[in-house]
């Protein structure tokens, strides 16, 4: 295979990233969350630092859009329409301050909020009401420009609203798709060139679609009562990983 297809990556690393796209999409589709941040962790070890978050955003857009398409009838469009204006505002605000913020502060803040949403008292009805998704859209889209994967934060918010596993996964995928579109627009405007990475992006998106298809077959076998518990523990493990990352940066 021509060397330019790998953009400086060895064939082994290229295939490793493609395989991880499949595995992480399968994980998110079947368990509700976790794949995005796992893929980000792998890419952070391989991809040039300045390209990690833009590349991750494009690949995750393909993965989430495919999952949303496969579960289209389960998407909560009322929440989507509330989230979208917030996502746009958050991306605009983030574009003005596209700088490196203290990672430890970001990681600890997100981890604390995830743990609160999973194990703390229910959010006030005002937060879960009409303007709740809009506020979450502003905050998480702003944060995703700097930390890359805010999926666990959004997942923790959605688990406060839904108890049906298909509704949760479908709406989560749709929300993340919109957020990644906003992120890509910002990075494109900032001059990040993704064209040399197109072969890898396409291969990872196709692989992610296969993983999503397999993961949704697994999801059908998980009862709602078990899904909620599994989702909680997946999010908790991701929060603990963020705390560990924060400690490592101090």
Short mmCIF file of C-alpha atoms in Angstrom, two decimals:
data_model
loop_
_atom_site.label_atom_id
_atom_site.label_comp_id
_atom_site.label_asym_id
_atom_site.label_seq_id
_atom_site.Cartn_x
_atom_site.Cartn_y
_atom_site.Cartn_z
CA UNK A 1 0.00 0.00 0.00
CA UNK A 2 1.47 3.43 -0.91
CA UNK A 3 3.22 5.18 1.98
CA UNK A 4 1.19 8.40 1.52
CA UNK A 5 -1.92 6.57 2.65
CA UNK A 6 -0.44 6.34 6.14
CA UNK A 7 0.59 10.02 6.44
CA UNK A 8 3.80 9.02 8.20
CA UNK A 9 2.21 6.17 10.18
CA UNK A 10 3.43 2.59 9.82
CA UNK A 11 1.00 0.02 8.34
CA UNK A 12 0.72 -1.59 11.79
CA UNK A 13 -0.26 1.69 13.48
CA UNK A 14 -2.70 2.47 10.65
CA UNK A 15 -4.42 -0.89 11.10
CA UNK A 16 -4.32 -0.52 14.90
CA UNK A 17 -6.24 2.78 14.72
CA UNK A 18 -8.76 1.27 12.28
CA UNK A 19 -9.27 -1.70 14.59
CA UNK A 20 -9.67 0.55 17.64
CA UNK A 21 -12.35 2.54 15.79
CA UNK A 22 -14.35 -0.68 15.41
CA UNK A 23 -13.81 -1.78 19.02
CA UNK A 24 -14.64 1.60 20.58
CA UNK A 25 -17.76 2.05 18.44
CA UNK A 26 -18.90 -1.40 19.51
CA UNK A 27 -18.35 -0.41 23.17
CA UNK A 28 -20.34 2.82 22.89
CA UNK A 29 -23.20 1.21 20.96
CA UNK A 30 -23.58 -1.67 23.40
CA UNK A 31 -22.85 0.05 26.73
CA UNK A 32 -23.89 3.63 26.00
CA UNK A 33 -20.55 5.41 26.51
CA UNK A 34 -16.82 4.90 26.85
CA UNK A 35 -15.66 4.36 23.29
CA UNK A 36 -14.92 7.97 22.46
CA UNK A 37 -12.64 8.64 25.40
CA UNK A 38 -10.91 5.28 24.93
CA UNK A 39 -10.20 6.11 21.27
CA UNK A 40 -8.95 9.54 22.29
CA UNK A 41 -6.52 7.92 24.72
CA UNK A 42 -5.15 5.63 22.01
CA UNK A 43 -4.85 8.43 19.44
CA UNK A 44 -3.02 10.60 21.99
CA UNK A 45 -0.22 8.02 22.01
CA UNK A 46 0.14 7.97 18.21
CA UNK A 47 -1.18 11.06 16.41
CA UNK A 48 0.73 14.39 16.39
CA UNK A 49 -0.49 16.45 19.40
CA UNK A 50 -1.97 19.31 17.39
CA UNK A 51 -4.06 16.90 15.32
CA UNK A 52 -5.45 14.65 18.08
CA UNK A 53 -8.68 16.52 18.86
CA UNK A 54 -9.54 17.54 15.24
CA UNK A 55 -8.99 13.98 13.94
CA UNK A 56 -10.86 12.46 16.85
CA UNK A 57 -13.78 14.79 16.18
CA UNK A 58 -14.10 13.78 12.53
CA UNK A 59 -13.86 10.05 13.24
CA UNK A 60 -16.35 10.32 16.09
CA UNK A 61 -18.74 12.28 13.88
CA UNK A 62 -18.81 9.35 11.47
CA UNK A 63 -19.29 6.83 14.27
CA UNK A 64 -22.05 8.76 16.05
CA UNK A 65 -23.86 9.75 12.86
CA UNK A 66 -23.96 6.09 11.80
CA UNK A 67 -25.32 5.04 15.18
CA UNK A 68 -27.92 7.83 15.14
CA UNK A 69 -29.00 6.73 11.66
CA UNK A 70 -29.40 3.12 12.73
CA UNK A 71 -31.51 4.20 15.74
CA UNK A 72 -33.27 7.11 14.03
CA UNK A 73 -36.77 6.27 15.30
CA UNK A 74 -35.58 6.33 18.94
CA UNK A 75 -34.04 9.85 18.85
CA UNK A 76 -35.63 12.47 21.12
CA UNK A 77 -35.82 15.37 18.67
CA UNK A 78 -37.24 17.77 21.25
CA UNK A 79 -34.03 17.51 23.26
CA UNK A 80 -31.93 17.74 20.08
CA UNK A 81 -33.58 21.03 19.11
CA UNK A 82 -32.94 22.38 22.61
CA UNK A 83 -29.29 21.25 22.61
CA UNK A 84 -28.35 22.60 19.17
CA UNK A 85 -28.48 26.38 19.94
CA UNK A 86 -26.32 25.78 23.01
CA UNK A 87 -23.80 23.79 20.98
CA UNK A 88 -23.53 26.61 18.44
CA UNK A 89 -23.02 29.23 21.17
CA UNK A 90 -20.45 27.02 22.93
CA UNK A 91 -18.45 26.52 19.73
CA UNK A 92 -18.45 30.25 18.97
CA UNK A 93 -17.26 31.08 22.49
CA UNK A 94 -14.60 28.39 22.28
CA UNK A 95 -13.32 29.68 18.93
CA UNK A 96 -12.34 32.96 20.59
CA UNK A 97 -10.27 31.25 23.28
CA UNK A 98 -8.83 28.26 21.40
CA UNK A 99 -5.86 27.95 23.73
CA UNK A 100 -4.48 25.30 26.04
CA UNK A 101 -6.24 25.49 29.40
CA UNK A 102 -4.91 23.70 32.54
CA UNK A 103 -5.72 20.02 31.86
CA UNK A 104 -5.96 19.11 35.55
CA UNK A 105 -8.70 21.67 36.17
CA UNK A 106 -10.68 20.45 33.17
CA UNK A 107 -10.33 16.76 34.02
CA UNK A 108 -11.22 17.17 37.70
CA UNK A 109 -14.22 19.39 36.96
CA UNK A 110 -15.67 16.94 34.43
CA UNK A 111 -14.96 13.92 36.65
CA UNK A 112 -16.65 15.55 39.65
CA UNK A 113 -19.75 16.40 37.64
CA UNK A 114 -19.99 12.90 36.17
CA UNK A 115 -19.75 11.31 39.63
CA UNK A 116 -22.41 13.69 40.94
CA UNK A 117 -24.78 12.87 38.08
CA UNK A 118 -24.25 9.12 38.53
CA UNK A 119 -24.37 8.84 42.31
CA UNK A 120 -25.57 12.15 43.74
CA UNK A 121 -29.13 13.43 44.23
CA UNK A 122 -31.23 14.04 41.10
CA UNK A 123 -30.68 17.32 39.29
CA UNK A 124 -33.20 20.09 40.04
CA UNK A 125 -36.19 20.05 37.70
CA UNK A 126 -35.07 23.42 36.31
CA UNK A 127 -31.83 21.88 34.97
CA UNK A 128 -33.75 19.01 33.39
CA UNK A 129 -36.39 21.36 32.03
CA UNK A 130 -36.65 23.41 28.88
CA UNK A 131 -33.30 25.20 29.14
CA UNK A 132 -31.28 22.34 30.61
CA UNK A 133 -30.16 20.79 27.30
CA UNK A 134 -29.28 24.24 25.93
CA UNK A 135 -27.03 24.95 28.91
CA UNK A 136 -25.42 21.53 28.62
CA UNK A 137 -24.87 22.22 24.91
CA UNK A 138 -23.01 25.46 25.66
CA UNK A 139 -20.78 24.01 28.38
CA UNK A 140 -19.90 20.67 26.78
CA UNK A 141 -19.29 22.05 23.28
CA UNK A 142 -17.00 24.71 24.74
CA UNK A 143 -15.10 22.06 26.72
CA UNK A 144 -14.81 19.58 23.85
CA UNK A 145 -12.60 22.02 21.91
CA UNK A 146 -9.95 21.60 24.62
CA UNK A 147 -10.39 18.15 26.16
CA UNK A 148 -11.73 16.30 23.11
CA UNK A 149 -14.15 13.80 24.64
CA UNK A 150 -17.05 15.18 26.67
CA UNK A 151 -19.25 12.20 25.85
CA UNK A 152 -19.26 10.89 29.44
CA UNK A 153 -20.50 14.27 30.67
CA UNK A 154 -23.37 14.31 28.16
CA UNK A 155 -24.08 10.65 28.85
CA UNK A 156 -24.31 11.34 32.57
CA UNK A 157 -26.77 14.15 31.87
CA UNK A 158 -28.95 12.02 29.58
CA UNK A 159 -29.12 9.18 32.09
CA UNK A 160 -30.98 11.58 34.38
CA UNK A 161 -33.67 11.92 31.70
CA UNK A 162 -34.07 8.53 30.01
CA UNK A 163 -34.51 4.99 31.30
CA UNK A 164 -34.93 3.31 27.91
CA UNK A 165 -31.60 2.04 26.56
CA UNK A 166 -32.41 2.68 22.89
CA UNK A 167 -33.65 6.21 23.61
CA UNK A 168 -30.48 6.91 25.58
CA UNK A 169 -28.04 5.58 22.96
CA UNK A 170 -29.90 7.12 19.99
CA UNK A 171 -30.21 10.59 21.51
CA UNK A 172 -26.64 10.46 22.81
CA UNK A 173 -25.36 9.64 19.32
CA UNK A 174 -27.37 12.49 17.76
CA UNK A 175 -26.20 15.03 20.34
CA UNK A 176 -22.58 13.99 19.89
CA UNK A 177 -22.90 14.19 16.10
CA UNK A 178 -24.03 17.82 16.34
CA UNK A 179 -21.28 18.64 18.78
CA UNK A 180 -18.61 17.13 16.54
CA UNK A 181 -19.91 19.09 13.54
CA UNK A 182 -19.54 22.32 15.55
CA UNK A 183 -16.04 21.28 16.64
CA UNK A 184 -14.93 20.48 13.09
CA UNK A 185 -16.19 23.85 11.82
CA UNK A 186 -14.15 25.64 14.50
CA UNK A 187 -10.94 23.71 13.79
CA UNK A 188 -11.38 24.11 10.04
CA UNK A 189 -11.78 27.86 10.50
CA UNK A 190 -8.64 27.86 12.67
CA UNK A 191 -6.66 26.38 9.75
CA UNK A 192 -6.25 22.72 10.73
CA UNK A 193 -5.62 20.72 7.53
CA UNK A 194 -7.28 17.29 7.67
CA UNK A 195 -6.94 16.37 3.99
CA UNK A 196 -3.67 14.40 4.38
CA UNK A 197 -5.48 12.23 6.92
CA UNK A 198 -8.51 11.41 4.75
CA UNK A 199 -7.54 7.75 4.01
CA UNK A 200 -7.19 7.04 7.73
CA UNK A 201 -10.40 8.94 8.55
CA UNK A 202 -12.42 7.02 5.93
CA UNK A 203 -11.03 3.66 7.05
CA UNK A 204 -11.79 4.43 10.72
CA UNK A 205 -15.33 5.61 9.94
CA UNK A 206 -16.10 2.44 7.95
CA UNK A 207 -14.59 0.30 10.70
CA UNK A 208 -16.58 2.26 13.30
CA UNK A 209 -19.81 1.59 11.41
CA UNK A 210 -19.12 -2.14 11.54
CA UNK A 211 -18.45 -1.89 15.28
CA UNK A 212 -21.68 0.05 15.77
CA UNK A 213 -23.70 -2.58 13.92
CA UNK A 214 -22.26 -5.33 16.12
CA UNK A 215 -22.72 -3.25 19.28
CA UNK A 216 -26.40 -2.61 18.57
CA UNK A 217 -26.94 -6.37 18.26
CA UNK A 218 -25.47 -6.67 21.77
CA UNK A 219 -27.62 -3.78 23.04
CA UNK A 220 -30.80 -5.61 22.07
CA UNK A 221 -29.87 -8.37 24.51
CA UNK A 222 -29.32 -6.03 27.50
CA UNK A 223 -32.49 -5.41 29.59
CA UNK A 224 -33.21 -1.78 30.55
CA UNK A 225 -32.78 -2.55 34.26
CA UNK A 226 -29.25 -3.84 33.64
CA UNK A 227 -28.37 -1.15 31.12
CA UNK A 228 -28.79 1.64 33.70
CA UNK A 229 -26.40 -0.03 36.14
CA UNK A 230 -23.83 -0.83 33.47
CA UNK A 231 -24.05 2.72 32.12
CA UNK A 232 -23.45 4.13 35.62
CA UNK A 233 -20.36 2.04 36.22
CA UNK A 234 -18.90 2.74 32.76
CA UNK A 235 -19.27 6.47 33.40
CA UNK A 236 -17.77 6.10 36.88
CA UNK A 237 -14.72 4.29 35.53
CA UNK A 238 -14.28 7.05 32.94
CA UNK A 239 -14.50 9.68 35.69
CA UNK A 240 -11.84 7.85 37.71
CA UNK A 241 -9.64 7.75 34.62
CA UNK A 242 -10.00 11.52 34.27
CA UNK A 243 -8.97 11.96 37.91
CA UNK A 244 -5.92 9.78 37.27
CA UNK A 245 -5.04 11.89 34.22
CA UNK A 246 -5.40 15.06 36.30
CA UNK A 247 -3.04 13.69 38.95
CA UNK A 248 -0.56 12.81 36.22
CA UNK A 249 -0.50 16.40 34.93
CA UNK A 250 0.12 17.97 38.34
#
